[in-house]
Coordinates of C-alpha atoms in Angstrom, one line a residue:
Chain A
M1 CA 32.5 -166.0 133.9
N2 CA 28.7 -166.3 133.6
T3 CA 28.1 -164.8 137.0
L4 CA 30.3 -161.8 136.2
S5 CA 28.5 -161.1 132.9
D6 CA 25.2 -161.5 134.7
A7 CA 26.2 -159.0 137.3
L8 CA 27.3 -156.6 134.7
R9 CA 24.1 -156.9 132.7
Q10 CA 22.1 -156.1 135.8
N11 CA 24.2 -153.2 136.9
V12 CA 25.2 -151.5 133.7
P13 CA 22.6 -149.5 131.7
N14 CA 22.7 -150.1 128.0
S15 CA 22.8 -146.4 127.4
A16 CA 26.1 -146.1 129.4
Q17 CA 28.3 -143.8 127.3
T18 CA 31.9 -144.7 126.4
P19 CA 34.5 -142.4 127.9
A20 CA 35.6 -139.3 126.1
R21 CA 38.8 -140.9 124.7
A22 CA 38.3 -144.1 122.8
P23 CA 40.3 -146.9 124.4
A24 CA 43.0 -148.5 122.4
P25 CA 41.8 -151.7 120.7
A26 CA 42.7 -154.7 122.9
P27 CA 42.7 -158.3 121.8
A28 CA 40.2 -160.8 123.3
L29 CA 38.4 -158.5 125.6
T30 CA 37.0 -160.2 128.7
P31 CA 33.7 -159.2 130.3
I32 CA 35.1 -156.9 132.9
S33 CA 37.6 -155.0 130.8
A34 CA 35.0 -154.8 127.9
T35 CA 32.6 -152.9 130.2
L36 CA 35.0 -150.2 131.1
N37 CA 38.3 -149.7 129.5
V38 CA 39.8 -146.4 130.4
A39 CA 43.4 -147.2 131.2
A40 CA 44.5 -145.3 128.0
D41 CA 43.2 -142.0 129.7
F42 CA 45.8 -142.4 132.4
P43 CA 49.3 -141.6 131.1
I44 CA 51.2 -143.1 134.0
L45 CA 49.7 -146.5 133.5
A46 CA 51.8 -146.8 130.3
R47 CA 55.0 -146.4 132.2
P48 CA 56.8 -149.7 132.9
V49 CA 58.1 -150.3 136.4
H50 CA 61.2 -152.5 136.8
G51 CA 60.8 -153.1 133.1
R52 CA 57.3 -154.7 133.6
R53 CA 53.8 -153.6 132.9
L54 CA 52.5 -151.6 135.9
A55 CA 49.6 -153.2 137.8
Y56 CA 48.7 -150.3 140.0
L57 CA 46.6 -151.7 142.9
D58 CA 47.3 -149.0 145.5
N59 CA 44.3 -146.9 144.8
G60 CA 43.2 -146.7 148.4
A61 CA 46.4 -144.7 149.0
T62 CA 45.9 -142.5 145.9
T63 CA 44.5 -142.9 142.5
Q64 CA 46.3 -142.0 139.2
K65 CA 45.2 -139.0 137.3
P66 CA 43.6 -138.9 133.8
E67 CA 45.0 -136.7 131.2
A68 CA 41.9 -134.4 131.6
V69 CA 42.9 -133.6 135.2
I70 CA 46.6 -133.1 134.3
D71 CA 45.6 -130.8 131.4
A72 CA 43.1 -128.8 133.5
E73 CA 45.8 -127.9 136.1
A74 CA 48.4 -127.0 133.5
R75 CA 45.8 -125.0 131.5
F76 CA 44.9 -123.1 134.7
Y77 CA 48.5 -122.0 135.2
R78 CA 49.0 -121.2 131.5
E79 CA 45.8 -119.3 130.9
S80 CA 43.9 -118.4 134.1
N81 CA 46.2 -118.0 137.1
A82 CA 45.6 -115.1 139.5
N83 CA 44.7 -114.8 143.2
I84 CA 41.0 -115.1 143.8
H85 CA 38.5 -112.7 145.5
R86 CA 38.7 -108.9 145.7
G87 CA 40.8 -108.6 142.5
V88 CA 39.6 -105.8 140.3
H89 CA 41.6 -107.1 137.3
W90 CA 40.1 -109.4 134.8
L91 CA 42.3 -112.4 135.5
S92 CA 41.5 -112.4 139.2
Q93 CA 37.8 -112.3 138.4
H94 CA 38.3 -115.1 135.9
A95 CA 40.2 -117.3 138.5
T96 CA 37.5 -116.5 141.1
D97 CA 34.8 -117.7 138.7
L98 CA 36.6 -120.9 138.1
Y99 CA 37.2 -121.5 141.8
E100 CA 33.5 -120.9 142.6
A101 CA 32.4 -123.0 139.7
A102 CA 34.5 -125.8 141.1
R103 CA 32.5 -125.4 144.3
G104 CA 29.3 -125.9 142.3
T105 CA 30.7 -129.0 140.6
V106 CA 31.4 -130.5 144.0
Q107 CA 27.9 -129.5 145.2
R108 CA 26.2 -131.3 142.3
F109 CA 28.5 -134.3 142.6
I110 CA 27.4 -135.1 146.2
N111 CA 24.0 -133.6 145.8
A112 CA 24.5 -131.0 148.5
P113 CA 21.6 -128.6 148.9
R114 CA 23.8 -125.4 148.6
A115 CA 27.1 -124.5 147.1
D116 CA 28.1 -122.4 150.2
E117 CA 28.0 -125.7 152.2
I118 CA 31.1 -126.8 150.4
V119 CA 34.4 -125.9 152.2
F120 CA 37.6 -126.5 150.4
T121 CA 40.3 -128.1 152.6
R122 CA 43.7 -129.8 152.0
G123 CA 42.0 -133.2 152.2
T124 CA 39.9 -135.5 154.4
T125 CA 42.3 -135.1 157.3
E126 CA 42.0 -131.3 157.4
A127 CA 38.2 -131.5 156.9
I128 CA 37.9 -133.7 160.0
N129 CA 40.3 -131.5 162.0
L130 CA 38.2 -128.5 161.0
V131 CA 35.1 -130.0 162.5
A132 CA 37.0 -131.1 165.6
Y133 CA 38.5 -127.7 166.3
S134 CA 35.6 -125.5 165.3
W135 CA 32.4 -127.4 166.1
G136 CA 34.0 -129.6 168.7
R137 CA 35.7 -127.0 170.9
A138 CA 32.7 -124.8 170.8
E139 CA 30.1 -127.5 171.5
L140 CA 31.5 -130.3 173.6
R141 CA 31.5 -130.4 177.4
P142 CA 33.1 -132.8 179.9
G143 CA 31.2 -136.1 179.8
D144 CA 29.9 -135.6 176.3
E145 CA 30.6 -138.7 174.1
I146 CA 32.0 -139.1 170.6
L147 CA 31.3 -142.5 169.0
I148 CA 33.7 -144.0 166.4
T149 CA 34.3 -147.5 165.2
T150 CA 37.2 -150.0 165.4
M151 CA 37.8 -149.7 161.7
E152 CA 38.5 -145.9 161.5
H153 CA 41.6 -144.5 159.8
H154 CA 43.9 -142.6 162.2
S155 CA 42.6 -139.4 160.7
N156 CA 39.1 -140.2 162.1
I157 CA 40.6 -141.2 165.6
V158 CA 43.4 -138.8 166.5
P159 CA 41.5 -135.5 166.0
W160 CA 38.8 -136.8 168.3
Q161 CA 41.4 -137.8 170.9
L162 CA 42.9 -134.4 170.8
L163 CA 39.4 -132.9 171.1
C164 CA 38.6 -135.1 174.1
D165 CA 41.9 -134.1 175.8
H166 CA 40.9 -130.4 175.3
T167 CA 37.2 -130.6 176.3
G168 CA 36.9 -133.6 178.7
A169 CA 34.6 -135.4 176.2
V170 CA 34.9 -139.2 176.1
L171 CA 35.7 -141.3 173.0
K172 CA 33.7 -144.6 172.6
V173 CA 34.4 -147.3 170.1
V174 CA 31.9 -149.6 168.4
P175 CA 33.5 -153.1 167.9
I176 CA 33.4 -155.1 164.7
S177 CA 32.9 -158.8 163.9
D178 CA 35.7 -161.1 162.6
A179 CA 34.3 -160.5 159.1
G180 CA 34.9 -156.8 159.6
E181 CA 31.3 -155.8 159.9
L182 CA 30.1 -153.2 162.4
D183 CA 28.5 -154.7 165.5
L184 CA 25.1 -152.9 165.1
A185 CA 23.8 -154.1 168.5
A186 CA 26.8 -152.6 170.2
F187 CA 26.3 -149.4 168.2
D188 CA 22.8 -149.1 169.5
A189 CA 24.0 -149.8 173.0
L190 CA 26.8 -147.3 172.9
L191 CA 24.6 -144.6 171.3
T192 CA 23.0 -142.7 174.2
L193 CA 21.8 -139.2 175.1
R194 CA 25.4 -138.4 176.0
T195 CA 26.5 -139.0 172.4
R196 CA 27.0 -135.7 170.7
L197 CA 28.9 -136.9 167.6
V198 CA 29.1 -140.1 165.6
A199 CA 32.2 -140.0 163.4
I200 CA 32.2 -143.0 161.0
T201 CA 33.9 -144.1 157.9
H202 CA 31.7 -144.7 154.8
I203 CA 34.0 -147.4 153.5
S204 CA 36.8 -148.9 155.6
N205 CA 40.2 -148.2 153.9
A206 CA 41.8 -151.4 155.3
L207 CA 38.8 -153.9 155.0
G208 CA 36.6 -152.5 152.3
T209 CA 33.5 -152.8 154.5
I210 CA 30.7 -150.5 153.4
I211 CA 29.0 -149.0 156.4
P212 CA 25.2 -148.5 156.4
V213 CA 25.5 -144.8 157.0
A214 CA 21.9 -143.8 156.4
A215 CA 20.6 -146.2 159.0
L216 CA 23.2 -145.3 161.6
T217 CA 22.5 -141.6 160.9
A218 CA 18.8 -142.0 161.6
S219 CA 19.6 -143.7 164.9
A220 CA 22.1 -141.0 165.8
H221 CA 19.7 -138.2 165.1
A222 CA 17.1 -139.9 167.2
V223 CA 19.3 -139.3 170.3
G224 CA 20.3 -135.8 169.1
A225 CA 23.8 -136.6 168.0
I226 CA 25.2 -135.3 164.7
V227 CA 27.1 -137.5 162.2
L228 CA 30.3 -136.9 160.4
V229 CA 31.2 -139.3 157.6
D230 CA 34.8 -140.0 156.4
G231 CA 34.1 -140.5 152.7
A232 CA 37.8 -140.7 151.6
Q233 CA 37.4 -144.3 150.3
A234 CA 33.8 -143.8 149.0
V235 CA 33.4 -140.9 146.7
A236 CA 35.3 -142.4 143.8
H237 CA 33.7 -145.8 144.0
Q238 CA 29.9 -145.4 144.6
K239 CA 27.3 -142.7 144.3
V240 CA 27.4 -140.4 147.3
D241 CA 24.3 -138.3 148.0
V242 CA 24.6 -136.4 151.2
Q243 CA 20.9 -135.7 151.4
A244 CA 20.0 -139.4 151.0
L245 CA 22.6 -140.3 153.6
G246 CA 21.1 -137.7 156.0
C247 CA 24.5 -137.0 157.6
D248 CA 25.6 -133.6 158.9
F249 CA 29.3 -133.5 157.7
Y250 CA 30.9 -135.4 154.8
A251 CA 34.7 -135.3 154.3
F252 CA 36.7 -136.4 151.3
S253 CA 40.0 -135.9 149.4
G254 CA 40.5 -135.0 145.8
H255 CA 43.5 -137.3 145.2
K256 CA 41.6 -140.5 145.9
L257 CA 39.0 -139.3 143.3
Y258 CA 41.5 -139.1 140.4
G259 CA 42.1 -135.4 141.3
P260 CA 45.2 -133.6 142.6
T261 CA 46.8 -134.0 146.1
G262 CA 46.4 -131.1 148.5
I263 CA 42.7 -130.5 147.8
G264 CA 39.7 -131.9 149.7
V265 CA 36.2 -131.1 150.7
L266 CA 34.2 -130.7 153.9
W267 CA 30.5 -130.6 153.3
G268 CA 28.5 -129.4 156.3
R269 CA 24.8 -128.5 156.8
A270 CA 24.4 -124.7 156.4
E271 CA 22.9 -124.2 159.8
L272 CA 25.8 -126.0 161.5
L273 CA 28.5 -124.1 159.5
A274 CA 26.8 -120.8 160.2
A275 CA 27.1 -121.4 164.0
M276 CA 30.7 -122.6 163.9
P277 CA 33.5 -120.3 164.9
P278 CA 36.6 -119.9 162.7
W279 CA 39.5 -122.3 163.3
Q280 CA 42.3 -120.7 161.3
G281 CA 42.6 -116.9 161.1
G282 CA 44.0 -114.9 158.2
G283 CA 43.1 -113.3 154.9
D284 CA 39.9 -114.2 153.0
M285 CA 38.1 -115.4 156.2
I286 CA 37.2 -112.0 157.6
R287 CA 34.6 -109.3 157.0
T288 CA 36.3 -106.4 158.9
V289 CA 39.5 -106.3 160.8
S290 CA 40.4 -103.8 163.5
F291 CA 42.7 -104.1 166.5
E292 CA 39.7 -103.8 168.7
R293 CA 37.4 -106.3 167.0
T294 CA 37.4 -108.5 163.9
T295 CA 34.3 -109.9 162.3
Y296 CA 34.3 -113.0 160.2
A297 CA 33.0 -113.9 156.8
D298 CA 30.1 -116.3 156.3
A299 CA 30.7 -119.9 155.5
P300 CA 32.5 -121.2 153.4
Q301 CA 35.0 -118.3 153.3
R302 CA 35.1 -118.3 157.1
F303 CA 36.8 -121.7 157.0
E304 CA 39.1 -120.9 154.0
A305 CA 41.8 -118.6 155.5
G306 CA 44.6 -117.6 153.2
T307 CA 45.1 -118.3 149.5
P308 CA 43.6 -121.7 148.9
N309 CA 44.8 -124.4 146.5
I310 CA 43.1 -122.7 143.5
A311 CA 44.6 -125.0 140.9
G312 CA 43.7 -128.0 143.0
T313 CA 40.0 -127.0 142.9
I314 CA 40.2 -126.7 139.1
G315 CA 41.8 -130.2 138.9
L316 CA 39.3 -131.6 141.3
A317 CA 36.4 -130.2 139.2
A318 CA 38.0 -131.7 136.1
A319 CA 38.3 -135.1 137.9
I320 CA 34.6 -134.9 138.9
D321 CA 33.6 -134.1 135.4
Y322 CA 35.7 -137.0 134.1
V323 CA 34.1 -139.4 136.6
S324 CA 30.6 -138.1 135.9
A325 CA 31.1 -138.4 132.1
I326 CA 31.8 -142.1 132.6
G327 CA 29.1 -142.5 135.2
I328 CA 29.8 -143.3 138.9
E329 CA 27.2 -146.2 138.8
R330 CA 29.1 -147.7 135.9
I331 CA 32.4 -147.4 137.7
A332 CA 30.8 -149.0 140.8
A333 CA 29.5 -151.9 138.7
H334 CA 32.9 -152.4 137.1
E335 CA 34.8 -152.4 140.4
H336 CA 32.2 -154.7 142.0
A337 CA 32.6 -157.2 139.2
L338 CA 36.4 -157.0 139.5
L339 CA 36.2 -157.4 143.3
V340 CA 34.1 -160.6 142.9
H341 CA 36.7 -161.9 140.4
A342 CA 39.7 -160.9 142.5
T343 CA 38.2 -162.3 145.7
A344 CA 37.8 -165.7 144.0
A345 CA 41.2 -165.5 142.5
L346 CA 43.0 -164.8 145.8
A347 CA 40.9 -167.2 147.8
A348 CA 42.1 -170.0 145.4
I349 CA 45.7 -169.5 146.4
P350 CA 46.6 -172.0 149.2
G351 CA 47.9 -170.2 152.3
I352 CA 46.1 -167.0 151.8
R353 CA 43.8 -165.4 154.4
L354 CA 41.5 -162.5 153.5
I355 CA 41.1 -159.9 156.2
G356 CA 37.7 -158.2 155.8
T357 CA 35.0 -160.4 154.3
A358 CA 31.9 -158.3 154.9
A359 CA 28.8 -159.0 152.9
H360 CA 28.8 -155.4 151.6
K361 CA 32.3 -154.5 150.4
A362 CA 34.0 -152.1 148.1
G363 CA 37.1 -152.9 145.9
I364 CA 39.6 -153.3 148.7
L365 CA 41.3 -156.7 149.3
S366 CA 43.4 -157.0 152.5
F367 CA 45.2 -160.3 152.9
M368 CA 47.9 -162.2 154.6
V369 CA 50.0 -164.9 152.9
E370 CA 51.1 -167.7 155.3
S371 CA 54.7 -167.4 156.5
I372 CA 55.4 -164.3 154.4
H373 CA 55.5 -160.9 156.1
P374 CA 53.5 -158.2 154.3
H375 CA 56.6 -156.1 153.8
D376 CA 58.5 -159.0 152.1
L377 CA 55.5 -159.6 150.0
G378 CA 55.3 -156.0 149.0
T379 CA 58.9 -156.0 147.9
I380 CA 58.5 -159.1 145.8
L381 CA 55.3 -157.9 144.2
D382 CA 56.9 -154.6 143.4
A383 CA 59.6 -156.4 141.5
E384 CA 56.8 -157.9 139.3
G385 CA 55.4 -154.4 138.6
V386 CA 52.5 -155.0 141.0
A387 CA 52.0 -152.0 143.3
I388 CA 50.2 -152.8 146.5
R389 CA 50.4 -151.4 150.1
A390 CA 51.8 -153.4 153.0
G391 CA 51.4 -152.4 156.6
H392 CA 48.9 -151.1 159.1
H393 CA 47.1 -148.8 156.6
C394 CA 46.9 -146.0 159.2
A395 CA 44.5 -148.2 161.2
M396 CA 46.7 -149.6 164.0
P397 CA 43.7 -150.3 166.4
L398 CA 42.1 -152.4 163.6
M399 CA 45.3 -154.4 163.1
T400 CA 45.4 -155.0 166.9
R401 CA 41.8 -156.1 166.7
F402 CA 42.8 -158.9 164.3
G403 CA 46.1 -159.6 166.1
I404 CA 48.3 -158.9 163.1
P405 CA 51.1 -156.4 162.5
G406 CA 49.6 -155.4 159.1
T407 CA 48.3 -156.8 155.9
A408 CA 49.0 -156.6 152.2
R409 CA 46.3 -154.6 150.5
A410 CA 45.2 -154.4 146.9
S411 CA 42.7 -151.7 146.2
L412 CA 40.9 -151.3 142.9
A413 CA 40.0 -148.3 140.7
M414 CA 38.1 -147.9 137.5
Y415 CA 41.1 -148.6 135.2
N416 CA 41.9 -151.9 136.8
D417 CA 41.0 -155.2 135.0
E418 CA 41.6 -158.9 135.1
T419 CA 45.1 -158.4 133.8
D420 CA 46.1 -156.6 137.0
I421 CA 44.5 -159.3 139.1
A422 CA 46.3 -162.0 137.1
A423 CA 49.6 -160.1 137.7
L424 CA 48.8 -160.0 141.4
V425 CA 48.1 -163.7 141.6
A426 CA 51.2 -164.6 139.6
A427 CA 53.4 -162.4 141.8
I428 CA 52.0 -164.0 145.0
Y429 CA 52.8 -167.4 143.6
K430 CA 56.3 -166.1 142.8
A431 CA 56.7 -164.9 146.4
Q432 CA 55.6 -168.3 147.7
D433 CA 58.1 -170.0 145.3
L434 CA 60.9 -167.8 146.6
F435 CA 60.0 -168.5 150.2
G436 CA 59.5 -172.2 149.5
T437 CA 55.9 -172.1 150.9
R438 CA 53.9 -172.8 147.8
R439 CA 51.4 -175.6 148.1
P440 CA 49.4 -177.3 145.4
A441 CA 45.9 -175.9 144.9
A442 CA 43.3 -178.0 146.8
Chain B
M1 CA 67.3 -162.3 134.1
S2 CA 66.3 -158.7 134.5
N3 CA 68.1 -156.4 136.9
I4 CA 65.3 -156.4 139.4
D5 CA 65.1 -160.2 139.4
S6 CA 68.8 -160.5 140.2
N7 CA 68.5 -157.8 142.8
L8 CA 65.6 -159.7 144.4
R9 CA 67.7 -162.9 144.5
E10 CA 70.6 -160.9 146.1
L11 CA 68.1 -159.7 148.7
Y12 CA 66.4 -163.0 149.4
Q13 CA 69.3 -165.5 149.6
E14 CA 68.8 -169.0 151.0
V15 CA 70.7 -168.1 154.2
I16 CA 68.1 -165.4 154.9
F17 CA 65.2 -167.8 154.4
D18 CA 66.9 -170.3 156.6
H19 CA 67.4 -167.9 159.4
N20 CA 63.8 -166.5 159.0
R21 CA 62.4 -170.0 159.2
K22 CA 64.6 -171.2 162.0
P23 CA 66.0 -168.2 163.9
R24 CA 69.1 -169.0 165.9
N25 CA 69.5 -167.9 169.6
F26 CA 65.7 -167.2 169.5
H27 CA 64.8 -167.2 173.2
P28 CA 64.7 -164.9 176.2
M29 CA 67.8 -165.0 178.5
P30 CA 67.0 -165.0 182.2
D31 CA 70.6 -164.3 183.3
A32 CA 71.2 -161.5 180.8
D33 CA 73.0 -158.5 182.2
H34 CA 72.2 -156.3 179.2
H35 CA 69.0 -156.1 177.2
A36 CA 67.1 -153.6 175.0
D37 CA 63.9 -153.3 173.0
G38 CA 63.7 -152.4 169.3
H39 CA 60.4 -151.3 167.7
N40 CA 59.5 -150.0 164.3
P41 CA 55.8 -149.1 164.9
L42 CA 55.1 -148.3 161.2
C43 CA 56.4 -151.7 160.1
G44 CA 55.2 -153.5 163.3
D45 CA 58.7 -155.1 163.7
Q46 CA 59.5 -155.6 167.3
L47 CA 62.3 -157.4 169.1
T48 CA 64.3 -157.6 172.4
V49 CA 68.0 -158.3 172.3
Y50 CA 69.6 -160.0 175.4
L51 CA 73.3 -160.1 176.2
R52 CA 75.6 -161.5 178.8
I53 CA 78.9 -159.7 178.8
E54 CA 81.9 -161.0 180.7
N55 CA 85.2 -159.2 180.8
D56 CA 84.1 -157.0 177.9
V57 CA 83.3 -160.0 175.8
V58 CA 79.9 -161.0 174.5
A59 CA 79.6 -164.3 176.3
D60 CA 76.0 -164.9 175.1
A61 CA 73.5 -163.2 172.9
S62 CA 69.9 -164.0 172.1
F63 CA 66.7 -162.3 170.9
V64 CA 62.9 -162.7 170.7
G65 CA 60.3 -160.8 168.6
H66 CA 58.7 -160.7 165.2
G67 CA 59.1 -159.0 161.9
C68 CA 59.7 -159.5 158.2
A69 CA 62.2 -162.0 156.9
I70 CA 65.0 -159.4 156.5
S71 CA 64.7 -158.2 160.1
T72 CA 64.3 -161.7 161.7
A73 CA 67.2 -163.1 159.7
S74 CA 69.3 -160.0 160.5
A75 CA 68.7 -160.5 164.3
S76 CA 69.5 -164.2 164.0
L77 CA 72.7 -163.8 162.1
M78 CA 73.7 -160.9 164.3
T79 CA 73.5 -163.0 167.5
E80 CA 75.7 -165.6 165.8
A81 CA 78.2 -163.1 164.6
I82 CA 78.8 -161.3 168.0
K83 CA 78.9 -164.3 170.3
G84 CA 82.4 -164.6 171.7
K85 CA 83.5 -161.3 170.3
P86 CA 84.9 -158.4 172.4
V87 CA 82.2 -155.7 172.8
A88 CA 84.3 -153.2 170.9
E89 CA 84.5 -155.6 168.0
A90 CA 80.7 -156.1 168.0
E91 CA 80.3 -152.4 167.9
A92 CA 82.8 -152.1 165.0
L93 CA 80.8 -154.8 163.2
F94 CA 77.6 -152.7 163.5
H95 CA 79.5 -149.8 162.0
N96 CA 80.7 -151.9 159.1
F97 CA 77.3 -153.5 158.6
H98 CA 75.6 -150.2 158.4
A99 CA 78.2 -148.9 155.9
M100 CA 77.7 -152.0 153.8
L101 CA 74.0 -151.2 153.5
T102 CA 74.1 -147.5 153.0
D103 CA 77.4 -146.5 151.5
A104 CA 78.2 -146.6 147.8
P105 CA 79.6 -150.0 146.8
T106 CA 83.4 -150.2 146.7
D107 CA 85.6 -153.0 145.4
S108 CA 84.8 -155.9 147.8
E109 CA 88.5 -156.7 148.2
D110 CA 89.0 -153.4 150.1
G111 CA 86.0 -153.8 152.4
P112 CA 86.1 -155.5 155.8
D113 CA 85.4 -159.2 155.9
M114 CA 81.7 -159.4 156.9
G115 CA 81.6 -163.2 156.9
K116 CA 78.0 -164.5 156.8
L117 CA 76.7 -161.0 157.2
A118 CA 77.7 -160.3 153.6
V119 CA 74.4 -161.8 152.5
F120 CA 72.8 -158.5 153.5
A121 CA 74.8 -156.5 151.0
G122 CA 71.8 -156.9 148.6
V123 CA 69.6 -154.8 150.9
R124 CA 71.5 -151.7 149.6
E125 CA 69.4 -151.9 146.4
F126 CA 66.2 -151.7 148.4
P127 CA 66.5 -148.5 150.4
A128 CA 63.0 -149.0 152.0
R129 CA 64.2 -152.2 153.6
V130 CA 67.5 -150.9 155.2
K131 CA 65.6 -150.1 158.3
C132 CA 64.5 -153.8 158.5
A133 CA 68.0 -155.1 158.4
T134 CA 69.5 -152.5 160.9
L135 CA 66.8 -152.6 163.7
A136 CA 68.5 -155.5 165.5
W137 CA 71.9 -153.8 165.4
H138 CA 70.6 -150.5 166.7
T139 CA 68.9 -152.5 169.5
L140 CA 72.2 -154.3 170.2
H141 CA 73.9 -150.9 170.5
N142 CA 71.3 -149.7 172.9
A143 CA 71.7 -152.9 175.0
I144 CA 75.4 -152.4 175.2
I145 CA 75.2 -148.7 176.2
G146 CA 72.3 -149.3 178.5
A147 CA 69.9 -147.0 176.7
K148 CA 66.4 -146.9 178.2
A149 CA 64.3 -145.8 175.1
P150 CA 63.5 -148.5 172.6
A151 CA 65.6 -148.5 169.4
R152 CA 64.0 -147.6 166.1
T153 CA 65.2 -147.2 162.5
E154 CA 62.1 -145.6 160.9

């Protein structure tokens, strides 16, 4: 436990504020849970599953929502609901103010230079598709190349395949090592003057690998390529500063950031957005419409056709406020300490194999248990109240790379602690007992 | 024992572990006259079912592939159950098997005798796993009717 406390002392400033709601007093606090104890802010975590305490370790799929987010959405519908933009009545103006204020909250959170560089989307997937349809169809020519990596989520593969089918551009894939780290030499070799776009994940959803985005971006810019970053697994777990990263597009979802589903963000450089054609037509994205000729609004409205998910933006802003009040660095330190603890705890189980052992990792643990299929494991863990994900994690090419049908994945969030990891470990032993494959610890 | 614990024991009975560890009739069949593939890409479960049918009777049945314990044991027990049965009876067994997993439980006395296959009755309590138990049977059905597309249950 010394190493954990040491890590925490280094990473957590003494001035770190306690969360808005005081946590319930807990007996015998251990170092990790003593540093950050916010589970009481998340009502669903108090709900037993199968009569057992819920150990929610499926945060890579979606995070739970704090009361502050649930309240903000409900309060919007109770007190502020109206359609935004062009309304002359008070409520419409009020709703518009809240909607645009949410844009400002997102801008500050990722340190974007301008609020009008923030485009609201349904999520990461729609944000990436927006770039593929708008920027990609206008810019790419046959023979142009798009560079991705083996560890991309399907949402950062398939939109580019569709774009290549449409334009004649070519998709290139950077391989990874057995540990799940990007092959940087291969990246350099595949990056050429033909490369127009590098589309990379910030943190691998299946392996937890943290990608050195800033360095890769510098290389990409040197050959004139632009860089899109899939930040779905990153924004809730480490400080994201788009200016420090230097990238050109950054996409993320609200629901993996303790916010609502159905709301997400595309950040894009103002000059890129200004040159991009619309991709969906409708209300809100136009300046003038006539049957002869329609002119389009400036970004971000140009890319926000139709009534957006207004309440979702309010909930997302509330989530960002909640995360910011706790401190993203403090959350990152807590999750890192828990990752170190969980990695050691899992590695101590005979018959377990961790998939994804990069030196720089976020709180995602993918693993295989000898002779137990991930789906059987998922069912047995669920019976113990332990919620994990089992399968290919929308990264089939990555599973093929490792020669496996899928993995079991435990993914951490700020409200997890050693109790959740202990429940996970105990449930894995129970699965091994049931399958008759438990072996004594070495 | 809590409800979920007893459900889990109903699902994972020793017979299922036994057939998962040592699947029966687990080999390709060079002289098969019927075969079909089954694939659940979301799960990754994949198998091929081989049959030799003589005079409308399943003279031999085998399979190869990989999947979870439920799907492997289901394929293994299926090949045992249909060997030597008239094709029509094998198809009826598929119908009854499917009903056992998806229909509301009735008094067991009234239901058809499922023999060893009754161990899969516990799958009913785990709706997400029904597709695992039925993949082999859908593949069998495709093999019998000579369907070209792979069977899938997800």
